[in-house]
Amino acid sequence: MGISLSVKIGKLSLKNPVLVASGTFGYGEEYKGLVDINKLGAIITKTITLKPKAGNKPPRIAETPQGMLNSIGLENCGSETFIKEKLSFLKTLKTAFIVSIAGYTKEEFSKLAKRLEDEGVKAVELNISCPNIEYRKGKLNFSQDAKSTYAVVRQVKKSTRLTIITKLSPNVTDISEIAKAAEEAGSDALSLINTLLGMAVNISTRTPLLGNITGGLSGPAVKPVALRMIWEAYNSVKIPLVGMGGIMDASDAIEFIISGAAAIGIGTANFINPEASLEIIGGIKKYMKENKIKNVKSLIGTLKCPTRN
Amino acid sequence: MKKAKIKILSNYSLKKPYHKLSAYSDYISKLAKPGQFVHIKCSDNNTPLLRRPFSIYSVSKEKGTFEILYEVLGEGTKLLSQKKRENFLDIIGPIGSGFSYNVPFANSHLPILVAGGIGVAPLVFLAERLAKSKIPACQGKAAGRKNQKSKILVLIGTKTKSLILCKHEFKKLGCDVKIATEDGSLGFRGIVTDLLRKELITHNSSLITGIYSCGPRPMLQEVSKIAKQHKIKCQVSLEELIACGVGVCLGCAVNTKSGYKLVCKDGPVFNSDEIIWG
């Protein structure tokens, strides 16, 4: 039985639904000797900004039960160095790549997106949800407010023809409202969740474990939250969803697909097992064979829900 | 750097709380340099989640094995200590920059190795390579002074006598070993950096090729300060919580004069004058 794993995200055709999440796979080249990158559905790069960013004060990570906190602070080499030094490798790949971008204003987002489009990039992920930087003084990050989400996505949509994936924060009251705003603004897809804002304390020194005090929680600990949000978003928008948050194996990935994700992102698992995403692709195929599913698309959002009281 | 599942040859307690693990890896035994580390998945599940970095303590190219020394401290090292001969070990390595020791090393020139606690591990490996590199350098500038015999000086500091590791390994390599214990149960009473200060009074610092150090961060900071005062080049092996080990997560950043650097990729060994200790 032939199995079809291909999915479409905006104008991007992916050979399979397994992506590697932003910030967990560098710009691809770093994993060249460890992973057969061309087998991945797509790479989402580490977020880049117009100008280089030094990142946050160490310590930047802390381990927590079934998870990790990070406060990297979007350290990156800036768009021009990215274009000069990182982009050519990504272009040699026989798999899709999506450039994650961030800015402090909607204009910065669109300027960066346009610059990348001119360099031959086909898709961007708008990181409007990093919990570790202050996008605008004293304000919430863009994705914590429906109007700001709309404004950023709209601005990029107006200025480019790129496939736009908008990355959403779980640190919100109502994910459907934000998801709808991004869809209305013209986002081709949504990716969720970014990390959950958290912290950890050393009780001997009474100091936070992270140099930036708070950080974003990822790993298996956040999976139930991510799954719930995918399901809620799936019930509110029609655009495809890239589900991520604590996926460690194929079973986790399939839960996301059943709950509504058209594709899934592997994040923290890459740190523990660089080949996690490849193993997950294999596991999804096996599940499909066992359950006589020919096309992965027919599995998306097939959750059978009991009636709630 | 490779990821592999390798077989454990032995894994036993040296003395509480220290363990020694040997495992088969042709690849690591051939490629590893002193100061590099292996990144080990200690658990078979998500608890603890992250890999743990361990400095390579020795390699045997003939047997195709390598060894690590580790202190059983938390959940990860506890699980590691329970692994048995023939069990598989999930590793990524060798990782990192390692010590650079290509400085001409003549008999009259003296490297000093300063270890705190389990920090001896990478320094044994370094001492072995330094001891080997002694012979060709003797034909250089210092050949005429061959009789002025000097050895690699190793300073080991611990809280108490029973925690001293590798004294005999260093001696076997022909090193001059001096001990500092905080309780005075053996050797110099006090911390190892005070012993270093004392030693530098008796040695001509212009003959010292370099200080190589591994241990707790406050110790390394002090070693670095002493090295600067004596104008001696100094390399330190830093430790941080390391997530990916390949330079993508940017989690193990240390502040340096040229911006943030990564312990896993740019280190773990750094020139001490590069580090902003703060």
Coordinates of C-alpha atoms in Angstrom, one line a residue:
Chain A
M1 CA 0.0 0.0 0.0
G2 CA 1.4 3.4 -1.0
I3 CA 1.5 5.9 1.7
S4 CA 1.3 9.6 1.1
L5 CA 2.9 11.8 3.7
S6 CA 2.9 15.1 1.8
V7 CA 1.2 18.1 3.1
K8 CA 0.8 21.7 1.9
I9 CA 1.4 24.8 4.0
G10 CA 0.5 27.9 2.1
K11 CA 2.4 27.6 -1.2
L12 CA 4.9 25.2 0.3
S13 CA 4.7 21.5 -0.6
L14 CA 6.3 19.4 2.1
K15 CA 7.3 15.8 1.5
N16 CA 6.1 14.9 5.0
P17 CA 4.5 16.7 7.9
V18 CA 7.5 16.6 10.3
L19 CA 9.3 20.0 10.7
V20 CA 12.0 21.0 13.1
A21 CA 11.0 23.9 15.3
S22 CA 12.7 27.3 15.4
G23 CA 15.6 27.7 17.7
T24 CA 16.2 24.0 18.0
F25 CA 18.0 23.2 14.8
G26 CA 20.2 26.3 14.1
Y27 CA 20.3 27.1 10.4
G28 CA 20.5 23.4 9.5
E29 CA 24.2 23.2 8.8
E30 CA 25.0 22.5 12.5
Y31 CA 23.2 19.2 12.3
K32 CA 24.7 18.2 8.9
G33 CA 26.9 15.4 10.1
L34 CA 24.3 14.1 12.6
V35 CA 21.0 14.0 10.7
D36 CA 20.0 13.3 7.1
I37 CA 18.4 16.7 6.8
N38 CA 16.9 16.1 3.4
K39 CA 14.5 13.6 4.9
L40 CA 12.8 16.3 7.0
G41 CA 9.5 17.9 6.0
A42 CA 11.1 21.3 6.5
I43 CA 13.5 23.2 8.7
I44 CA 12.3 26.3 10.5
T45 CA 15.4 28.3 11.2
K46 CA 16.5 30.0 14.4
T47 CA 14.8 33.4 14.5
I48 CA 16.6 36.2 12.8
T49 CA 16.2 39.9 13.3
L50 CA 17.2 42.9 11.1
K51 CA 20.2 43.7 13.3
P52 CA 22.4 41.1 15.2
K53 CA 21.2 40.4 18.7
A54 CA 23.5 39.5 21.6
G55 CA 20.9 37.6 23.5
N56 CA 20.2 37.4 27.2
K57 CA 22.4 37.2 30.2
P58 CA 23.4 33.6 31.3
P59 CA 22.4 31.2 32.8
R60 CA 20.1 30.8 29.8
I61 CA 18.7 27.4 30.5
A62 CA 17.4 25.4 33.4
E63 CA 16.2 21.8 33.6
T64 CA 12.7 21.2 35.1
P65 CA 10.6 18.1 35.5
Q66 CA 10.1 16.7 32.0
G67 CA 11.1 20.0 30.5
M68 CA 13.5 22.9 30.2
L69 CA 13.3 26.6 30.7
N70 CA 15.2 28.8 28.3
S71 CA 15.8 32.5 28.0
I72 CA 18.1 32.8 25.0
G73 CA 16.7 36.2 24.0
L74 CA 16.8 35.7 20.3
E75 CA 20.6 35.8 20.0
N76 CA 21.3 35.8 16.2
C77 CA 23.7 37.1 13.7
G78 CA 21.2 39.5 12.0
S79 CA 19.7 39.4 8.6
E80 CA 22.7 40.4 6.5
T81 CA 25.0 37.8 8.0
F82 CA 22.3 35.3 7.7
I83 CA 21.9 36.1 4.0
K84 CA 25.6 36.0 3.4
E85 CA 26.6 33.0 5.5
K86 CA 23.6 30.8 6.2
L87 CA 21.2 31.0 3.4
S88 CA 23.3 29.3 0.7
F89 CA 23.4 26.1 2.7
L90 CA 19.7 26.1 3.2
K91 CA 19.2 26.6 -0.5
T92 CA 21.2 23.5 -1.3
L93 CA 18.8 21.3 0.7
K94 CA 16.4 19.0 -1.0
T95 CA 13.8 20.0 1.6
A96 CA 11.9 23.1 2.3
F97 CA 13.0 25.7 4.7
I98 CA 11.1 28.4 6.5
V99 CA 13.0 31.4 8.0
S100 CA 11.8 32.5 11.4
I101 CA 11.8 36.3 11.8
A102 CA 11.2 38.8 14.5
G103 CA 11.1 42.6 14.7
Y104 CA 10.2 45.3 17.2
T105 CA 7.6 46.9 15.0
K106 CA 5.3 45.6 12.2
E107 CA 7.4 47.6 9.8
E108 CA 10.6 45.7 10.9
F109 CA 8.8 42.4 10.3
S110 CA 7.7 43.4 6.7
K111 CA 11.1 45.0 5.9
L112 CA 12.9 41.8 6.9
A113 CA 10.3 39.6 5.1
K114 CA 10.7 41.6 1.9
R115 CA 14.5 41.5 2.2
L116 CA 14.3 37.7 2.5
E117 CA 11.9 37.4 -0.4
D118 CA 14.3 39.3 -2.6
E119 CA 16.9 36.7 -1.7
G120 CA 14.8 33.8 -2.8
V121 CA 13.2 32.8 0.5
K122 CA 9.8 31.2 0.0
A123 CA 8.3 31.1 3.5
V124 CA 8.7 32.9 6.8
E125 CA 7.5 32.1 10.3
L126 CA 6.6 35.3 12.1
N127 CA 7.9 35.0 15.7
I128 CA 5.5 37.4 17.3
S129 CA 5.5 35.3 20.5
C130 CA 9.0 35.0 22.0
P131 CA 8.5 35.2 25.8
N132 CA 12.1 36.3 26.4
I133 CA 12.3 39.7 24.7
E134 CA 10.5 42.9 25.2
Y135 CA 9.1 43.6 21.7
R136 CA 7.7 47.0 22.8
K137 CA 8.4 48.7 26.1
G138 CA 6.0 47.8 28.8
K139 CA 3.6 46.0 26.4
L140 CA 2.7 42.4 25.8
N141 CA 4.3 40.6 23.0
F142 CA 2.4 40.9 19.7
S143 CA 0.7 37.5 19.8
Q144 CA -0.8 38.2 23.2
D145 CA -3.1 40.7 21.6
A146 CA -5.4 40.1 18.7
K147 CA -5.1 43.6 17.2
S148 CA -1.3 43.5 17.3
T149 CA -1.3 40.0 15.8
Y150 CA -3.5 41.2 13.0
A151 CA -1.4 44.3 12.4
V152 CA 1.9 42.4 12.1
V153 CA 0.6 39.7 9.8
R154 CA -1.3 42.2 7.7
Q155 CA 1.8 44.3 7.2
V156 CA 3.9 41.3 6.0
K157 CA 1.0 40.0 3.9
K158 CA 0.7 43.4 2.1
S159 CA 4.4 43.7 1.4
T160 CA 5.3 40.2 0.2
R161 CA 4.0 37.1 -1.6
L162 CA 5.7 34.8 0.9
T163 CA 4.0 31.9 2.6
I164 CA 3.4 33.2 6.1
I165 CA 3.2 31.0 9.2
T166 CA 2.4 32.9 12.3
K167 CA 3.8 31.5 15.6
L168 CA 1.5 31.9 18.5
S169 CA 2.0 32.2 22.2
P170 CA 0.3 29.9 24.7
N171 CA 0.4 32.7 27.3
V172 CA -3.0 34.0 26.4
T173 CA -6.5 33.8 27.7
D174 CA -8.2 32.8 24.5
I175 CA -6.1 31.2 21.7
S176 CA -9.0 31.1 19.3
E177 CA -9.3 34.9 19.2
I178 CA -5.6 35.3 18.3
A179 CA -5.7 32.5 15.8
K180 CA -8.7 34.1 14.1
A181 CA -7.0 37.5 14.0
A182 CA -3.9 36.0 12.3
E183 CA -6.1 34.1 9.8
E184 CA -8.1 37.2 9.0
A185 CA -4.9 39.2 8.4
G186 CA -3.9 36.6 5.7
S187 CA -1.6 34.2 7.5
D188 CA -1.3 31.0 5.4
A189 CA -0.8 28.9 8.5
L190 CA -0.3 29.0 12.2
S191 CA 2.4 27.4 14.4
L192 CA 1.8 26.8 18.0
I193 CA 2.7 26.7 20.7
N194 CA 5.7 28.9 21.5
T195 CA 7.1 28.3 25.0
L196 CA 5.1 28.8 28.2
L197 CA 6.4 31.5 30.4
G198 CA 7.8 30.1 33.6
M199 CA 10.6 30.3 36.2
A200 CA 12.6 28.2 38.6
V201 CA 14.4 29.2 41.9
N202 CA 17.5 28.0 43.7
I203 CA 16.4 27.8 47.3
S204 CA 19.9 27.9 48.8
T205 CA 20.8 31.2 47.2
R206 CA 17.1 32.4 46.8
T207 CA 18.0 33.4 43.2
P208 CA 16.3 32.5 40.0
L209 CA 17.9 29.8 38.0
L210 CA 17.8 31.9 34.9
G211 CA 19.8 35.1 34.4
N212 CA 16.7 36.8 32.9
I213 CA 14.6 35.5 35.8
T214 CA 11.8 34.1 33.7
G215 CA 12.0 31.9 30.6
G216 CA 10.0 29.8 28.2
L217 CA 9.1 26.2 29.2
S218 CA 9.4 23.5 26.6
G219 CA 9.6 19.7 26.5
P220 CA 7.2 16.9 27.4
A221 CA 5.8 18.9 30.4
V222 CA 4.0 21.3 28.0
K223 CA 2.5 18.8 25.6
P224 CA -1.0 18.6 27.1
V225 CA -1.2 22.4 27.0
A226 CA 0.0 22.5 23.4
L227 CA -2.4 19.8 22.4
R228 CA -5.4 21.5 23.9
M229 CA -4.5 24.7 22.1
I230 CA -4.1 23.0 18.7
W231 CA -7.5 21.5 19.2
E232 CA -9.0 24.9 20.1
A233 CA -7.3 26.6 17.2
Y234 CA -8.4 23.8 14.8
N235 CA -12.0 24.5 15.9
S236 CA -11.7 28.2 15.2
V237 CA -9.7 28.6 11.9
K238 CA -9.5 26.9 8.5
I239 CA -5.8 27.5 7.7
P240 CA -3.4 24.6 8.4
L241 CA -1.8 24.4 11.8
V242 CA 1.8 23.3 12.6
G243 CA 1.5 21.7 16.1
M244 CA 4.4 21.8 18.4
G245 CA 5.1 21.6 22.1
G246 CA 6.8 18.7 23.8
I247 CA 6.6 16.2 21.0
M248 CA 9.1 13.4 21.7
D249 CA 8.0 10.5 19.6
A250 CA 5.6 9.4 16.9
S251 CA 2.8 8.8 19.3
D252 CA 2.9 12.4 20.5
A253 CA 3.0 13.6 16.9
I254 CA 0.0 11.6 15.9
E255 CA -1.9 13.0 18.9
F256 CA -1.3 16.5 17.4
I257 CA -2.4 15.4 13.9
I258 CA -5.6 13.8 15.2
S259 CA -6.3 17.0 17.3
G260 CA -6.0 19.2 14.2
A261 CA -2.4 19.7 13.2
A262 CA -1.6 19.5 9.5
A263 CA 2.1 19.3 10.3
I264 CA 4.1 19.1 13.5
G265 CA 7.3 20.6 14.8
I266 CA 10.0 18.9 16.8
G267 CA 11.8 21.2 19.2
T268 CA 13.4 20.2 22.5
A269 CA 13.5 16.6 21.4
N270 CA 16.3 17.5 18.9
F271 CA 18.6 18.4 21.8
I272 CA 18.2 15.0 23.3
N273 CA 18.0 13.0 20.2
P274 CA 19.1 14.8 17.0
E275 CA 17.4 12.0 14.9
A276 CA 14.1 12.3 16.8
S277 CA 12.3 13.9 13.8
L278 CA 13.5 11.1 11.4
E279 CA 12.3 8.5 13.9
I280 CA 9.0 10.2 14.1
I281 CA 8.5 10.2 10.4
G282 CA 9.1 6.4 10.5
G283 CA 6.7 6.0 13.4
I284 CA 3.9 8.0 11.6
K285 CA 4.3 5.7 8.5
K286 CA 4.1 2.6 10.7
Y287 CA 1.0 3.9 12.4
M288 CA -0.6 4.7 9.0
K289 CA 0.2 1.2 7.7
E290 CA -1.2 -0.5 10.8
N291 CA -4.4 1.6 10.6
K292 CA -4.7 1.4 6.9
I293 CA -4.4 5.2 6.4
K294 CA -3.2 6.0 2.9
N295 CA -3.0 9.7 3.1
V296 CA -1.8 11.6 6.2
K297 CA -4.2 14.4 5.4
S298 CA -7.1 12.1 6.1
L299 CA -5.9 11.8 9.7
I300 CA -5.9 15.6 10.5
G301 CA -8.5 16.6 13.0
T302 CA -10.1 13.2 13.3
L303 CA -10.5 13.4 17.0
K304 CA -13.8 11.7 18.1
C305 CA -15.1 13.9 20.8
P306 CA -17.6 12.8 23.4
T307 CA -20.4 15.2 24.2
R308 CA -19.5 17.5 27.2
N309 CA -21.9 17.9 30.0
Chain B
M1 CA 31.3 14.4 16.3
K2 CA 28.9 11.4 16.1
K3 CA 25.9 10.1 17.9
A4 CA 26.2 6.4 18.8
K5 CA 25.0 3.7 21.0
I6 CA 28.1 2.1 22.5
K7 CA 28.8 -0.7 24.9
I8 CA 30.0 -0.2 28.4
L9 CA 33.1 -2.1 29.3
S10 CA 33.0 -1.2 33.0
N11 CA 31.4 1.2 35.4
Y12 CA 32.3 1.2 39.1
S13 CA 32.6 3.3 42.2
L14 CA 36.2 4.5 42.8
K15 CA 35.4 6.0 46.1
K16 CA 32.2 7.8 47.2
P17 CA 30.9 9.9 45.4
Y18 CA 33.2 9.2 42.3
H19 CA 32.7 6.7 39.5
K20 CA 34.7 5.6 36.5
L21 CA 33.1 4.4 33.3
S22 CA 34.8 2.8 30.4
A23 CA 33.1 2.3 27.1
Y24 CA 34.0 1.1 23.6
S25 CA 34.3 3.7 20.9
D26 CA 36.9 3.4 18.3
Y27 CA 35.8 6.8 16.9
I28 CA 36.2 8.6 20.2
S29 CA 39.4 6.9 21.2
K30 CA 41.0 8.0 17.9
L31 CA 39.6 11.5 17.7
A32 CA 39.3 12.8 21.2
K33 CA 41.5 15.6 22.4
P34 CA 42.1 16.6 26.1
G35 CA 39.4 19.0 27.2
Q36 CA 36.7 17.6 24.9
F37 CA 33.6 16.0 26.3
V38 CA 31.0 13.4 25.5
H39 CA 27.3 14.2 25.9
I40 CA 25.5 11.3 27.5
K41 CA 21.8 10.4 27.8
C42 CA 21.7 9.1 31.3
S43 CA 18.0 8.1 31.5
D44 CA 16.0 5.8 29.2
N45 CA 13.1 8.2 29.4
N46 CA 12.3 11.9 30.0
T47 CA 13.5 12.1 33.6
P48 CA 15.9 13.7 33.6
L49 CA 15.3 15.1 30.1
L50 CA 18.6 16.5 29.0
R51 CA 21.9 14.9 28.3
R52 CA 24.8 15.4 30.6
P53 CA 28.3 16.5 29.5
F54 CA 31.4 14.6 30.8
S55 CA 35.0 15.4 30.1
I56 CA 37.0 12.6 28.6
Y57 CA 39.5 11.3 31.2
S58 CA 41.5 8.8 29.1
V59 CA 41.5 7.0 25.8
S60 CA 43.1 3.8 24.5
K61 CA 43.5 3.8 20.8
E62 CA 44.7 0.2 21.0
K63 CA 41.6 -1.1 22.8
G64 CA 39.3 1.4 21.1
T65 CA 37.9 2.6 24.5
F66 CA 37.6 5.8 26.4
E67 CA 36.9 6.6 30.0
I68 CA 35.1 9.3 32.0
L69 CA 35.3 10.1 35.7
Y70 CA 32.1 11.5 37.3
E71 CA 30.7 12.5 40.6
V72 CA 27.3 11.1 41.5
L73 CA 25.4 14.3 42.2
G74 CA 21.9 14.3 40.9
E75 CA 19.3 12.1 39.1
G76 CA 21.3 11.9 35.9
T77 CA 24.6 10.7 37.4
K78 CA 22.8 8.4 39.7
L79 CA 21.2 6.6 36.8
L80 CA 24.5 6.6 35.0
S81 CA 26.1 4.9 38.0
Q82 CA 23.6 2.1 37.8
K83 CA 24.5 1.1 34.3
K84 CA 26.4 -2.2 34.0
R85 CA 29.0 -3.8 31.8
E86 CA 27.5 -4.7 28.4
N87 CA 24.7 -2.1 28.8
F88 CA 24.4 0.4 26.0
L89 CA 25.3 4.0 26.4
D90 CA 23.7 6.8 24.1
I91 CA 26.4 9.3 23.5
I92 CA 27.3 12.3 21.2
G93 CA 31.0 13.1 21.0
P94 CA 33.7 14.1 21.0
I95 CA 32.5 17.7 21.5
G96 CA 34.2 21.0 22.0
S97 CA 37.5 22.7 21.4
G98 CA 39.8 21.1 24.0
F99 CA 43.0 22.4 25.5
S100 CA 45.6 23.9 23.1
Y101 CA 49.1 22.8 24.1
N102 CA 51.1 23.3 21.0
V103 CA 53.4 25.6 22.8
P104 CA 57.1 24.4 22.7
F105 CA 57.5 22.3 25.7
A106 CA 61.1 21.8 26.7
N107 CA 62.4 20.2 29.8
S108 CA 63.1 23.4 31.5
H109 CA 59.6 24.7 30.7
L110 CA 56.9 24.0 33.1
P111 CA 53.2 23.6 32.6
I112 CA 51.0 23.8 35.7
L113 CA 47.8 21.8 35.9
V114 CA 45.3 23.0 38.6
A115 CA 42.4 20.7 39.4
G116 CA 39.5 21.2 41.8
G117 CA 37.7 18.0 42.8
I118 CA 36.4 16.0 39.8
G119 CA 38.2 18.6 37.7
V120 CA 41.1 16.3 37.5
A121 CA 39.4 14.2 34.8
P122 CA 40.4 16.2 31.6
L123 CA 43.7 17.2 33.2
V124 CA 44.9 13.5 33.4
F125 CA 44.2 13.2 29.7
L126 CA 46.1 16.5 29.1
A127 CA 49.0 15.4 31.3
E128 CA 49.4 12.2 29.3
R129 CA 49.5 14.1 26.0
L130 CA 51.9 16.8 27.5
A131 CA 54.2 14.1 28.8
K132 CA 54.4 12.5 25.3
S133 CA 55.0 15.9 23.6
K134 CA 58.1 16.5 25.8
I135 CA 60.6 14.5 23.8
P136 CA 60.7 16.4 20.5
A137 CA 60.7 19.8 22.1
C138 CA 63.9 18.9 24.0
Q139 CA 65.8 19.3 20.8
G140 CA 64.8 22.9 20.7
K141 CA 66.1 26.0 22.3
A142 CA 66.3 24.5 25.7
A143 CA 68.3 21.5 24.7
G144 CA 71.4 22.9 26.2
R145 CA 69.8 23.1 29.6
K146 CA 68.6 19.5 29.5
N147 CA 69.9 18.9 32.9
Q148 CA 67.6 21.4 34.5
K149 CA 65.0 18.8 34.9
S150 CA 61.5 20.0 35.5
K151 CA 58.3 18.1 35.5
I152 CA 54.6 18.9 34.8
L153 CA 53.4 20.4 38.1
V154 CA 50.0 19.2 39.1
L155 CA 48.0 20.8 41.9
I156 CA 44.9 19.1 43.2
G157 CA 42.6 20.6 45.7
T158 CA 39.7 19.0 47.6
K159 CA 37.9 19.4 50.9
T160 CA 39.6 16.4 52.5
K161 CA 42.1 13.7 51.8
S162 CA 39.5 11.0 50.9
L163 CA 38.2 13.0 48.0
I164 CA 41.6 13.2 46.2
L165 CA 41.5 11.5 42.8
C166 CA 44.2 10.5 40.3
K167 CA 47.2 11.4 42.3
H168 CA 48.9 8.1 41.3
E169 CA 47.9 8.5 37.6
F170 CA 49.6 11.9 37.5
K171 CA 52.7 10.4 39.3
K172 CA 52.9 7.6 36.8
L173 CA 53.0 10.1 34.0
G174 CA 56.1 11.6 35.7
C175 CA 54.3 14.7 37.1
D176 CA 55.2 16.4 40.3
V177 CA 51.9 16.3 42.3
K178 CA 51.0 18.6 45.2
I179 CA 47.8 18.4 47.2
A180 CA 45.8 21.0 48.9
T181 CA 43.0 20.0 51.4
E182 CA 40.8 22.4 53.0
D183 CA 40.9 20.5 56.3
G184 CA 44.6 20.0 56.1
S185 CA 44.3 16.1 56.1
L186 CA 46.9 15.9 53.4
G187 CA 49.4 18.3 51.9
F188 CA 48.9 22.0 52.0
R189 CA 46.1 23.1 54.3
G190 CA 43.8 25.4 52.4
I191 CA 42.4 25.9 49.0
V192 CA 44.3 25.0 45.8
T193 CA 44.5 28.6 44.5
D194 CA 46.5 29.5 47.7
L195 CA 48.8 26.5 46.9
L196 CA 49.2 27.9 43.4
R197 CA 50.2 31.3 44.7
K198 CA 52.7 29.6 47.0
E199 CA 54.2 27.5 44.1
L200 CA 54.5 30.6 41.9
I201 CA 56.8 32.2 44.5
T202 CA 59.3 29.3 44.1
H203 CA 59.0 28.9 40.4
N204 CA 60.3 31.4 37.8
S205 CA 57.1 32.4 36.0
S206 CA 58.9 33.1 32.7
L207 CA 59.6 29.3 32.5
I208 CA 56.0 28.4 32.9
T209 CA 54.4 27.6 29.6
G210 CA 50.9 27.8 30.9
I211 CA 48.4 27.0 33.5
Y212 CA 45.6 24.6 32.6
S213 CA 42.7 24.4 35.0
C214 CA 39.4 22.6 35.6
G215 CA 37.2 22.9 38.6
P216 CA 34.4 24.9 40.1
R217 CA 33.9 28.4 38.6
P218 CA 35.0 30.5 41.6
M219 CA 38.2 28.5 41.7
L220 CA 38.8 29.0 37.9
Q221 CA 38.1 32.7 38.4
E222 CA 40.8 32.9 41.1
V223 CA 43.3 30.8 39.0
S224 CA 42.7 33.2 36.1
K225 CA 43.4 36.2 38.4
I226 CA 46.6 34.6 39.6
A227 CA 47.7 33.8 36.1
K228 CA 47.1 37.4 35.0
Q229 CA 49.2 38.7 38.0
H230 CA 52.1 36.5 37.0
K231 CA 51.6 37.1 33.2
I232 CA 51.2 33.4 32.6
K233 CA 48.9 32.1 29.8
C234 CA 46.0 30.2 31.3
Q235 CA 43.3 28.0 29.9
V236 CA 40.3 27.0 31.9
S237 CA 37.6 24.4 31.2
L238 CA 34.2 25.8 32.0
E239 CA 31.1 23.9 32.9
E240 CA 27.5 25.0 32.1
L241 CA 24.2 23.2 31.8
I242 CA 24.4 22.0 28.2
A243 CA 21.2 21.2 26.2
C244 CA 22.0 20.4 22.6
G245 CA 25.8 20.1 22.7
V246 CA 26.1 21.1 19.0
G247 CA 25.8 24.9 19.2
V248 CA 22.2 25.4 18.1
C249 CA 20.3 26.0 21.3
L250 CA 22.7 28.8 22.5
G251 CA 21.9 27.8 26.1
C252 CA 25.4 27.4 27.4
A253 CA 26.6 31.0 26.7
V254 CA 29.4 32.5 28.7
N255 CA 30.2 36.2 28.6
T256 CA 33.6 36.9 26.9
K257 CA 35.4 40.0 25.8
S258 CA 34.2 39.2 22.2
G259 CA 30.6 38.7 23.2
Y260 CA 28.7 35.6 24.2
K261 CA 30.5 32.3 23.4
L262 CA 29.2 28.8 23.7
V263 CA 30.7 26.3 26.2
C264 CA 29.8 23.4 23.9
K265 CA 31.1 24.7 20.6
D266 CA 33.6 27.5 21.4
G267 CA 34.7 25.8 24.6
P268 CA 34.6 24.2 27.1
V269 CA 38.2 25.3 27.2
F270 CA 38.8 29.1 27.0
N271 CA 41.8 31.4 27.4
S272 CA 41.1 32.7 30.9
D273 CA 41.8 36.3 29.9
E274 CA 38.9 36.1 27.4
I275 CA 36.3 35.4 30.1
I276 CA 34.3 38.2 31.7
W277 CA 33.8 36.5 35.1
G278 CA 31.4 39.0 36.7

